[in-house]
Structures are given as structure tokens and as C-alpha cells.
PDB file of C-alpha atoms in Angstrom:
ATOM      1  CA  UNK V 318     -41.484  68.882  23.831  1.00 76.00           C
ATOM      2  CA  UNK V 319     -38.100  67.833  23.444  1.00 87.00           C
ATOM      3  CA  UNK V 320     -38.129  64.292  22.736  1.00 92.00           C
ATOM      4  CA  UNK V 321     -36.920  61.217  21.215  1.00 96.00           C
ATOM      5  CA  UNK V 322     -38.749  57.868  19.741  1.00 96.00           C
ATOM      6  CA  UNK V 323     -37.158  54.903  18.533  1.00 97.00           C
ATOM      7  CA  UNK V 324     -39.889  52.716  17.534  1.00 96.00           C
ATOM      8  CA  UNK V 325     -38.670  49.218  17.494  1.00 96.00           C
ATOM      9  CA  UNK V 326     -37.808  47.656  20.622  1.00 96.00           C
ATOM     10  CA  UNK V 327     -35.928  45.141  18.925  1.00 97.00           C
ATOM     11  CA  UNK V 328     -34.285  44.094  15.993  1.00 97.00           C
ATOM     12  CA  UNK V 329     -32.787  41.406  14.061  1.00 97.00           C
ATOM     13  CA  UNK V 330     -30.254  41.271  11.664  1.00 97.00           C
ATOM     14  CA  UNK V 331     -28.075  38.707   9.545  1.00 98.00           C
ATOM     15  CA  UNK V 332     -24.240  38.273   9.691  1.00 98.00           C
ATOM     16  CA  UNK V 333     -22.571  40.420   6.431  1.00 97.00           C
ATOM     17  CA  UNK V 334     -26.768  42.309   6.037  1.00 98.00           C
ATOM     18  CA  UNK V 335     -27.217  45.801   6.319  1.00 98.00           C
ATOM     19  CA  UNK V 336     -30.164  47.447   8.544  1.00 98.00           C
ATOM     20  CA  UNK V 337     -31.133  50.343  10.066  1.00 98.00           C
ATOM     21  CA  UNK V 338     -33.385  51.919  12.978  1.00 98.00           C
ATOM     22  CA  UNK V 339     -34.855  54.169  12.480  1.00 98.00           C
ATOM     23  CA  UNK V 340     -35.240  57.752  15.180  1.00 98.00           C
ATOM     24  CA  UNK V 341     -37.354  60.701  15.161  1.00 97.00           C
ATOM     25  CA  UNK V 342     -37.827  63.449  17.524  1.00 96.00           C
ATOM     26  CA  UNK V 343     -39.415  66.540  18.590  1.00 94.00           C
ATOM     27  CA  UNK V 344     -37.417  70.164  18.954  1.00 90.00           C
ATOM     28  CA  UNK V 345     -38.561  73.803  17.938  1.00 89.00           C
ATOM     29  CA  UNK V 346     -35.566  74.804  17.071  1.00 88.00           C
ATOM     30  CA  UNK V 347     -33.416  75.064  14.275  1.00 88.00           C
ATOM     31  CA  UNK V 348     -29.801  73.754  15.826  1.00 89.00           C
ATOM     32  CA  UNK V 349     -28.729  71.311  17.284  1.00 92.00           C
ATOM     33  CA  UNK V 350     -27.045  67.286  17.534  1.00 94.00           C
ATOM     34  CA  UNK V 351     -27.765  64.215  16.418  1.00 96.00           C
ATOM     35  CA  UNK V 352     -26.253  61.454  18.485  1.00 97.00           C
ATOM     36  CA  UNK V 353     -26.440  57.741  18.389  1.00 98.00           C
ATOM     37  CA  UNK V 354     -25.115  55.371  20.870  1.00 97.00           C
ATOM     38  CA  UNK V 355     -24.217  52.431  20.777  1.00 97.00           C
ATOM     39  CA  UNK V 356     -24.211  50.456  23.967  1.00 96.00           C
ATOM     40  CA  UNK V 357     -22.853  46.303  24.294  1.00 93.00           C
ATOM     41  CA  UNK V 358     -23.802  44.521  26.997  1.00 86.00           C
ATOM     42  CA  UNK V 359     -20.617  46.094  29.135  1.00 79.00           C
ATOM     43  CA  UNK V 360     -22.670  48.802  29.593  1.00 82.00           C
ATOM     44  CA  UNK V 361     -20.352  51.299  28.321  1.00 88.00           C
ATOM     45  CA  UNK V 362     -23.170  53.269  26.606  1.00 93.00           C
ATOM     46  CA  UNK V 363     -20.342  53.836  22.643  1.00 94.00           C
ATOM     47  CA  UNK V 364     -20.970  56.886  20.437  1.00 96.00           C
ATOM     48  CA  UNK V 365     -21.351  54.952  16.899  1.00 97.00           C
ATOM     49  CA  UNK V 366     -21.968  59.081  15.395  1.00 97.00           C
ATOM     50  CA  UNK V 367     -23.478  62.145  15.689  1.00 96.00           C
ATOM     51  CA  UNK V 368     -24.510  65.668  13.348  1.00 95.00           C
ATOM     52  CA  UNK V 369     -24.908  69.267  12.746  1.00 92.00           C
ATOM     53  CA  UNK V 370     -28.148  70.071  11.507  1.00 92.00           C
ATOM     54  CA  UNK V 371     -26.948  72.755   9.859  1.00 90.00           C
ATOM     55  CA  UNK V 372     -25.069  70.386   7.151  1.00 88.00           C
ATOM     56  CA  UNK V 373     -26.960  68.595   4.887  1.00 84.00           C
ATOM     57  CA  UNK V 374     -24.510  65.819   4.373  1.00 91.00           C
ATOM     58  CA  UNK V 375     -25.381  63.141   6.097  1.00 95.00           C
ATOM     59  CA  UNK V 376     -22.138  61.556   8.182  1.00 94.00           C
ATOM     60  CA  UNK V 377     -21.000  58.491   7.400  1.00 95.00           C
ATOM     61  CA  UNK V 378     -18.564  56.353  10.024  1.00 94.00           C
ATOM     62  CA  UNK V 379     -17.187  53.461   7.910  1.00 96.00           C
ATOM     63  CA  UNK V 380     -20.339  50.835   8.099  1.00 97.00           C
ATOM     64  CA  UNK V 381     -22.372  53.437  10.474  1.00 98.00           C
ATOM     65  CA  UNK V 382     -24.862  55.714   8.497  1.00 97.00           C
ATOM     66  CA  UNK V 383     -27.099  58.388   8.695  1.00 97.00           C
ATOM     67  CA  UNK V 384     -30.133  59.837   6.616  1.00 97.00           C
ATOM     68  CA  UNK V 385     -31.052  62.369   8.153  1.00 96.00           C
ATOM     69  CA  UNK V 386     -34.291  64.214   7.371  1.00 95.00           C
ATOM     70  CA  UNK V 387     -34.399  67.920   8.712  1.00 93.00           C
ATOM     71  CA  UNK V 388     -37.789  68.392   7.778  1.00 93.00           C
ATOM     72  CA  UNK V 389     -39.471  65.245   8.609  1.00 95.00           C
ATOM     73  CA  UNK V 390     -37.608  65.202  11.865  1.00 95.00           C
ATOM     74  CA  UNK V 391     -36.348  61.589  11.311  1.00 96.00           C
ATOM     75  CA  UNK V 392     -32.211  60.168  12.396  1.00 97.00           C
ATOM     76  CA  UNK V 393     -31.824  56.729  10.600  1.00 98.00           C
ATOM     77  CA  UNK V 394     -28.063  53.881  11.221  1.00 98.00           C
ATOM     78  CA  UNK V 395     -27.999  52.262   8.712  1.00 98.00           C
ATOM     79  CA  UNK V 396     -25.389  48.986   9.607  1.00 98.00           C
ATOM     80  CA  UNK V 397     -24.686  47.289   6.545  1.00 98.00           C
ATOM     81  CA  UNK V 398     -22.677  44.526   6.935  1.00 98.00           C
ATOM     82  CA  UNK V 399     -23.114  44.251  10.129  1.00 98.00           C
ATOM     83  CA  UNK V 400     -21.275  41.856  12.481  1.00 97.00           C
ATOM     84  CA  UNK V 401     -21.974  39.886  15.593  1.00 96.00           C
ATOM     85  CA  UNK V 402     -20.131  42.518  17.673  1.00 95.00           C
ATOM     86  CA  UNK V 403     -23.015  45.356  16.183  1.00 97.00           C
ATOM     87  CA  UNK V 404     -25.285  43.767  18.256  1.00 96.00           C
ATOM     88  CA  UNK V 405     -26.118  45.467  21.390  1.00 97.00           C
ATOM     89  CA  UNK V 406     -28.421  48.901  22.603  1.00 97.00           C
ATOM     90  CA  UNK V 407     -28.509  51.316  20.249  1.00 98.00           C
ATOM     91  CA  UNK V 408     -29.831  55.121  21.375  1.00 98.00           C
ATOM     92  CA  UNK V 409     -30.972  56.915  19.175  1.00 98.00           C
ATOM     93  CA  UNK V 410     -30.179  60.592  21.064  1.00 97.00           C
ATOM     94  CA  UNK V 411     -29.515  64.905  20.608  1.00 94.00           C
ATOM     95  CA  UNK V 412     -28.208  68.420  22.342  1.00 93.00           C
ATOM     96  CA  UNK V 413     -31.866  70.091  21.046  1.00 88.00           C
ATOM     97  CA  UNK V 414     -29.815  73.756  21.226  1.00 80.00           C
ATOM     98  CA  UNK V 415     -27.391  74.976  21.171  1.00 75.00           C
ATOM     99  CA  UNK V 416     -27.597  77.013  24.158  1.00 76.00           C
ATOM    100  CA  UNK V 417     -27.713  72.960  26.537  1.00 82.00           C
ATOM    101  CA  UNK V 418     -25.525  70.220  26.543  1.00 83.00           C
ATOM    102  CA  UNK V 419     -28.483  68.927  27.600  1.00 92.00           C
ATOM    103  CA  UNK V 420     -28.368  65.761  25.282  1.00 94.00           C
ATOM    104  CA  UNK V 421     -32.103  63.722  25.846  1.00 96.00           C
ATOM    105  CA  UNK V 422     -32.056  60.317  24.482  1.00 97.00           C
ATOM    106  CA  UNK V 423     -34.527  57.510  23.399  1.00 97.00           C
ATOM    107  CA  UNK V 424     -35.567  54.558  24.921  1.00 96.00           C
ATOM    108  CA  UNK V 425     -34.013  52.122  22.509  1.00 97.00           C
ATOM    109  CA  UNK V 426     -33.414  50.117  19.985  1.00 98.00           C
ATOM    110  CA  UNK V 427     -31.785  46.419  20.825  1.00 97.00           C
ATOM    111  CA  UNK V 428     -29.879  44.844  17.428  1.00 97.00           C
ATOM    112  CA  UNK V 429     -29.373  41.113  17.616  1.00 97.00           C
ATOM    113  CA  UNK V 430     -26.607  40.249  14.971  1.00 97.00           C
ATOM    114  CA  UNK V 431     -27.145  36.566  14.102  1.00 96.00           C
ATOM    115  CA  UNK V 432     -24.061  33.787  12.501  1.00 95.00           C
TER     116      UNK V 432
ATOM    117  CA  UNK K 721      -5.092  58.251  27.485  1.00 64.00           C
ATOM    118  CA  UNK K 722      -7.863  57.424  29.261  1.00 77.00           C
ATOM    119  CA  UNK K 723     -10.801  57.548  29.334  1.00 93.00           C
ATOM    120  CA  UNK K 724     -13.932  58.383  31.529  1.00 96.00           C
ATOM    121  CA  UNK K 725     -13.296  56.591  34.920  1.00 96.00           C
ATOM    122  CA  UNK K 726     -16.603  55.753  37.756  1.00 97.00           C
ATOM    123  CA  UNK K 727     -16.012  54.124  40.866  1.00 96.00           C
ATOM    124  CA  UNK K 728     -17.037  51.996  42.609  1.00 97.00           C
ATOM    125  CA  UNK K 729     -18.761  48.966  39.744  1.00 95.00           C
ATOM    126  CA  UNK K 730     -21.017  48.065  42.243  1.00 96.00           C
ATOM    127  CA  UNK K 731     -23.296  49.307  44.967  1.00 96.00           C
ATOM    128  CA  UNK K 732     -25.541  48.411  47.321  1.00 98.00           C
ATOM    129  CA  UNK K 733     -27.338  49.803  49.907  1.00 97.00           C
ATOM    130  CA  UNK K 734     -30.580  50.157  51.263  1.00 97.00           C
ATOM    131  CA  UNK K 735     -33.251  52.971  51.964  1.00 97.00           C
ATOM    132  CA  UNK K 736     -32.927  56.023  53.819  1.00 97.00           C
ATOM    133  CA  UNK K 737     -29.406  55.977  53.313  1.00 98.00           C
ATOM    134  CA  UNK K 738     -26.696  57.833  51.457  1.00 98.00           C
ATOM    135  CA  UNK K 739     -24.065  56.903  48.716  1.00 98.00           C
ATOM    136  CA  UNK K 740     -21.443  58.766  46.643  1.00 98.00           C
ATOM    137  CA  UNK K 741     -20.805  57.767  43.281  1.00 98.00           C
ATOM    138  CA  UNK K 742     -17.681  58.906  41.548  1.00 98.00           C
ATOM    139  CA  UNK K 743     -15.847  60.020  38.015  1.00 98.00           C
ATOM    140  CA  UNK K 744     -13.783  60.840  36.933  1.00 97.00           C
ATOM    141  CA  UNK K 745     -13.862  62.679  32.803  1.00 97.00           C
ATOM    142  CA  UNK K 746     -11.760  62.101  29.782  1.00 95.00           C
ATOM    143  CA  UNK K 747      -7.729  62.847  29.598  1.00 94.00           C
ATOM    144  CA  UNK K 748      -8.381  66.434  28.483  1.00 93.00           C
ATOM    145  CA  UNK K 749     -12.198  67.806  29.153  1.00 95.00           C
ATOM    146  CA  UNK K 750     -13.417  69.973  31.904  1.00 95.00           C
ATOM    147  CA  UNK K 751     -17.447  69.084  31.812  1.00 96.00           C
ATOM    148  CA  UNK K 752     -18.533  66.042  33.643  1.00 97.00           C
ATOM    149  CA  UNK K 753     -22.654  64.773  32.759  1.00 97.00           C
ATOM    150  CA  UNK K 754     -24.246  62.555  35.267  1.00 98.00           C
ATOM    151  CA  UNK K 755     -27.384  61.087  33.328  1.00 98.00           C
ATOM    152  CA  UNK K 756     -29.018  57.510  35.537  1.00 98.00           C
ATOM    153  CA  UNK K 757     -30.723  54.763  33.619  1.00 97.00           C
ATOM    154  CA  UNK K 758     -33.527  52.997  35.200  1.00 95.00           C
ATOM    155  CA  UNK K 759     -32.767  49.551  33.965  1.00 92.00           C
ATOM    156  CA  UNK K 760     -35.029  49.217  29.839  1.00 89.00           C
ATOM    157  CA  UNK K 761     -34.952  52.974  29.566  1.00 93.00           C
ATOM    158  CA  UNK K 762     -32.829  55.684  27.985  1.00 95.00           C
ATOM    159  CA  UNK K 763     -30.357  57.631  30.482  1.00 97.00           C
ATOM    160  CA  UNK K 764     -32.306  60.629  31.910  1.00 97.00           C
ATOM    161  CA  UNK K 765     -29.836  63.696  32.440  1.00 96.00           C
ATOM    162  CA  UNK K 766     -29.298  64.236  36.591  1.00 98.00           C
ATOM    163  CA  UNK K 767     -27.200  67.737  36.077  1.00 97.00           C
ATOM    164  CA  UNK K 768     -24.013  69.290  34.202  1.00 96.00           C
ATOM    165  CA  UNK K 769     -21.093  70.426  36.870  1.00 96.00           C
ATOM    166  CA  UNK K 770     -17.987  72.587  34.733  1.00 94.00           C
ATOM    167  CA  UNK K 771     -16.092  75.490  37.025  1.00 93.00           C
ATOM    168  CA  UNK K 772     -17.227  73.127  39.616  1.00 94.00           C
ATOM    169  CA  UNK K 773     -20.698  74.513  39.468  1.00 94.00           C
ATOM    170  CA  UNK K 774     -23.317  72.724  38.832  1.00 94.00           C
ATOM    171  CA  UNK K 775     -24.711  74.804  35.265  1.00 93.00           C
ATOM    172  CA  UNK K 776     -27.728  72.873  34.325  1.00 92.00           C
ATOM    173  CA  UNK K 777     -29.823  70.515  36.483  1.00 95.00           C
ATOM    174  CA  UNK K 778     -32.887  67.309  34.547  1.00 94.00           C
ATOM    175  CA  UNK K 779     -36.105  67.008  36.426  1.00 94.00           C
ATOM    176  CA  UNK K 780     -34.496  66.034  39.512  1.00 97.00           C
ATOM    177  CA  UNK K 781     -35.409  66.557  43.598  1.00 97.00           C
ATOM    178  CA  UNK K 782     -32.830  67.601  46.102  1.00 96.00           C
ATOM    179  CA  UNK K 783     -31.728  64.538  46.842  1.00 97.00           C
ATOM    180  CA  UNK K 784     -29.169  64.479  43.807  1.00 98.00           C
ATOM    181  CA  UNK K 785     -26.704  66.706  44.472  1.00 97.00           C
ATOM    182  CA  UNK K 786     -22.909  66.920  43.125  1.00 97.00           C
ATOM    183  CA  UNK K 787     -18.748  68.315  43.003  1.00 97.00           C
ATOM    184  CA  UNK K 788     -16.909  69.718  40.227  1.00 97.00           C
ATOM    185  CA  UNK K 789     -12.946  69.129  42.383  1.00 97.00           C
ATOM    186  CA  UNK K 790      -9.975  71.297  40.677  1.00 96.00           C
ATOM    187  CA  UNK K 791      -9.395  68.690  38.933  1.00 95.00           C
ATOM    188  CA  UNK K 792     -12.216  68.526  36.703  1.00 96.00           C
ATOM    189  CA  UNK K 793     -13.359  64.693  38.505  1.00 97.00           C
ATOM    190  CA  UNK K 794     -16.293  64.908  40.253  1.00 98.00           C
ATOM    191  CA  UNK K 795     -19.382  63.077  42.331  1.00 98.00           C
ATOM    192  CA  UNK K 796     -22.777  62.324  42.426  1.00 98.00           C
ATOM    193  CA  UNK K 797     -25.069  62.242  45.587  1.00 98.00           C
ATOM    194  CA  UNK K 798     -27.857  60.885  46.739  1.00 98.00           C
ATOM    195  CA  UNK K 799     -29.754  61.161  49.977  1.00 97.00           C
ATOM    196  CA  UNK K 800     -32.190  59.385  51.509  1.00 97.00           C
ATOM    197  CA  UNK K 801     -32.112  56.911  49.151  1.00 98.00           C
ATOM    198  CA  UNK K 802     -35.870  54.889  47.983  1.00 97.00           C
ATOM    199  CA  UNK K 803     -36.274  51.610  46.089  1.00 97.00           C
ATOM    200  CA  UNK K 804     -36.916  53.824  42.737  1.00 96.00           C
ATOM    201  CA  UNK K 805     -33.323  54.993  43.130  1.00 98.00           C
ATOM    202  CA  UNK K 806     -31.417  51.914  42.014  1.00 98.00           C
ATOM    203  CA  UNK K 807     -30.371  52.523  38.694  1.00 97.00           C
ATOM    204  CA  UNK K 808     -27.353  53.064  36.195  1.00 97.00           C
ATOM    205  CA  UNK K 809     -25.574  55.798  36.922  1.00 98.00           C
ATOM    206  CA  UNK K 810     -23.449  57.364  33.834  1.00 97.00           C
ATOM    207  CA  UNK K 811     -20.926  60.368  34.266  1.00 97.00           C
ATOM    208  CA  UNK K 812     -19.835  62.071  30.428  1.00 97.00           C
ATOM    209  CA  UNK K 813     -16.912  64.289  30.000  1.00 96.00           C
ATOM    210  CA  UNK K 814     -16.738  66.240  27.661  1.00 94.00           C
ATOM    211  CA  UNK K 815     -15.082  69.591  26.312  1.00 93.00           C
ATOM    212  CA  UNK K 816     -16.163  73.172  27.037  1.00 89.00           C
ATOM    213  CA  UNK K 817     -18.244  74.438  23.514  1.00 83.00           C
ATOM    214  CA  UNK K 818     -17.592  70.794  22.101  1.00 87.00           C
ATOM    215  CA  UNK K 819     -21.099  68.862  22.076  1.00 86.00           C
ATOM    216  CA  UNK K 820     -19.944  65.257  21.873  1.00 91.00           C
ATOM    217  CA  UNK K 821     -20.002  63.828  25.675  1.00 94.00           C
ATOM    218  CA  UNK K 822     -18.251  60.287  25.858  1.00 95.00           C
ATOM    219  CA  UNK K 823     -19.435  58.123  28.219  1.00 96.00           C
ATOM    220  CA  UNK K 824     -18.796  56.204  31.330  1.00 96.00           C
ATOM    221  CA  UNK K 825     -18.691  52.400  32.135  1.00 94.00           C
ATOM    222  CA  UNK K 826     -20.972  53.518  35.005  1.00 96.00           C
ATOM    223  CA  UNK K 827     -22.545  52.186  38.438  1.00 97.00           C
ATOM    224  CA  UNK K 828     -24.794  50.107  38.619  1.00 96.00           C
ATOM    225  CA  UNK K 829     -26.784  51.326  42.538  1.00 98.00           C
ATOM    226  CA  UNK K 830     -28.782  48.724  43.827  1.00 98.00           C
ATOM    227  CA  UNK K 831     -32.006  50.036  46.764  1.00 97.00           C
ATOM    228  CA  UNK K 832     -33.061  47.157  49.020  1.00 96.00           C
TER     229      UNK K 832
END
């Protein structure tokens, strides 16, 4: 089965500190795409970062970076210099093969950034 | 550059009724996907439209149907509403052949 598991229902971090959100997934395919989306209380799902499975280099977008471990099927998100505006639900998701556009989501991690 | 838009924002219906939700994709996008997000859960894929045809479908009953128009906008229809259909319905758009989907703000459907 193609699934995404986020084992941390809730996380908290102090402003300016660094936090890492965990994600594991399951697929038998070799080529796929991985994503982190952020959903603030406004509900809008916002793309944070994207990784192509065939690329070994970890993706980075400003304060957001990933640790992609293909053999372990792990895709964690690191947020550096956390800001109050980072408070949101974070969803790990993937498109499990090149033959589909269907996004499969995890259950999310609620991140609270404290001042 | 307008992003993905959805209407209405909120909707309240009673069991057995029918509902239509609407989505306009991001400028330049031709593919629309619909997702259902129950409270406290991640979104679940309903189906995807491209070239006015349903291309992929998730594990949802036939009560869920859709349509895509020549201008790439899309509708999601749900018939014979059940209490369990209460959820946030998200529309996402993309360019055919590209993997990244951009989401709209969603429509909150409440079934009483």
C-alpha cells in the first residue's frame, strides 16, 4: 500500500529555534515526488518544498530544508529560525509514481511556534 | 496572477440534498484535482480532470461526480448527501505533465 506516516501529531518550538518534522512513506516505485504543504488556520494549503526522488541532493527553500533518505523512505522537514507565522498544520505528501498525479497525504503535524 | 479560487466558502445542506462546488484553476493551469479533507485528517483524493474528462479517481462512490469546462474551471457534485460528507473540499490545479499542485482555499461543507 502507498501510505504516508507522520508520527508526531503535535510539535512546539520557540521563536528563532530549529524544529524537525518527521515523515515516512511507503511505495514500491523508484521514481516519485515528495512534498511538504503547510495549512494555517486560514485553511489554504500552501506548498513549502518539493523533492524529486531521483535527485540525491536535499531540497532547500530559504529557512526550509529536507532530509531525504530514499533507502529508509524518510522525508523530514527542518524549519530554521522559526517564526510565529510558521504556526500551522504541516502535511507530508507524495505522488507515488510517474503514472499518476494523485497526491497521498499524511495525517499532519500541528506546529506551534511560541514567542 | 490569480491563484486557485473556489466558491462558495461555506455551505450548509441537509441529508439527501445535492451540492455543487466550483473551482477556477491558477492562470496557465489545465488540470484540476479535487480532495476531501475530513476534520483532523489529511486530504483524500477524489478525482482529477484534464481535457474535460475524468482521468483518475480515488476511492469515492459514484455520488461524487465532476465536470471540467473548456476554460479549465471545474465543478464537484455530490448527490444524496450523508452526514459523513461534511468536510473541507479542496481544489488543486496544475499544468499537465508537471507534478506540483496548487491548492485553493477550500469550501467547508456541513451536512445536517
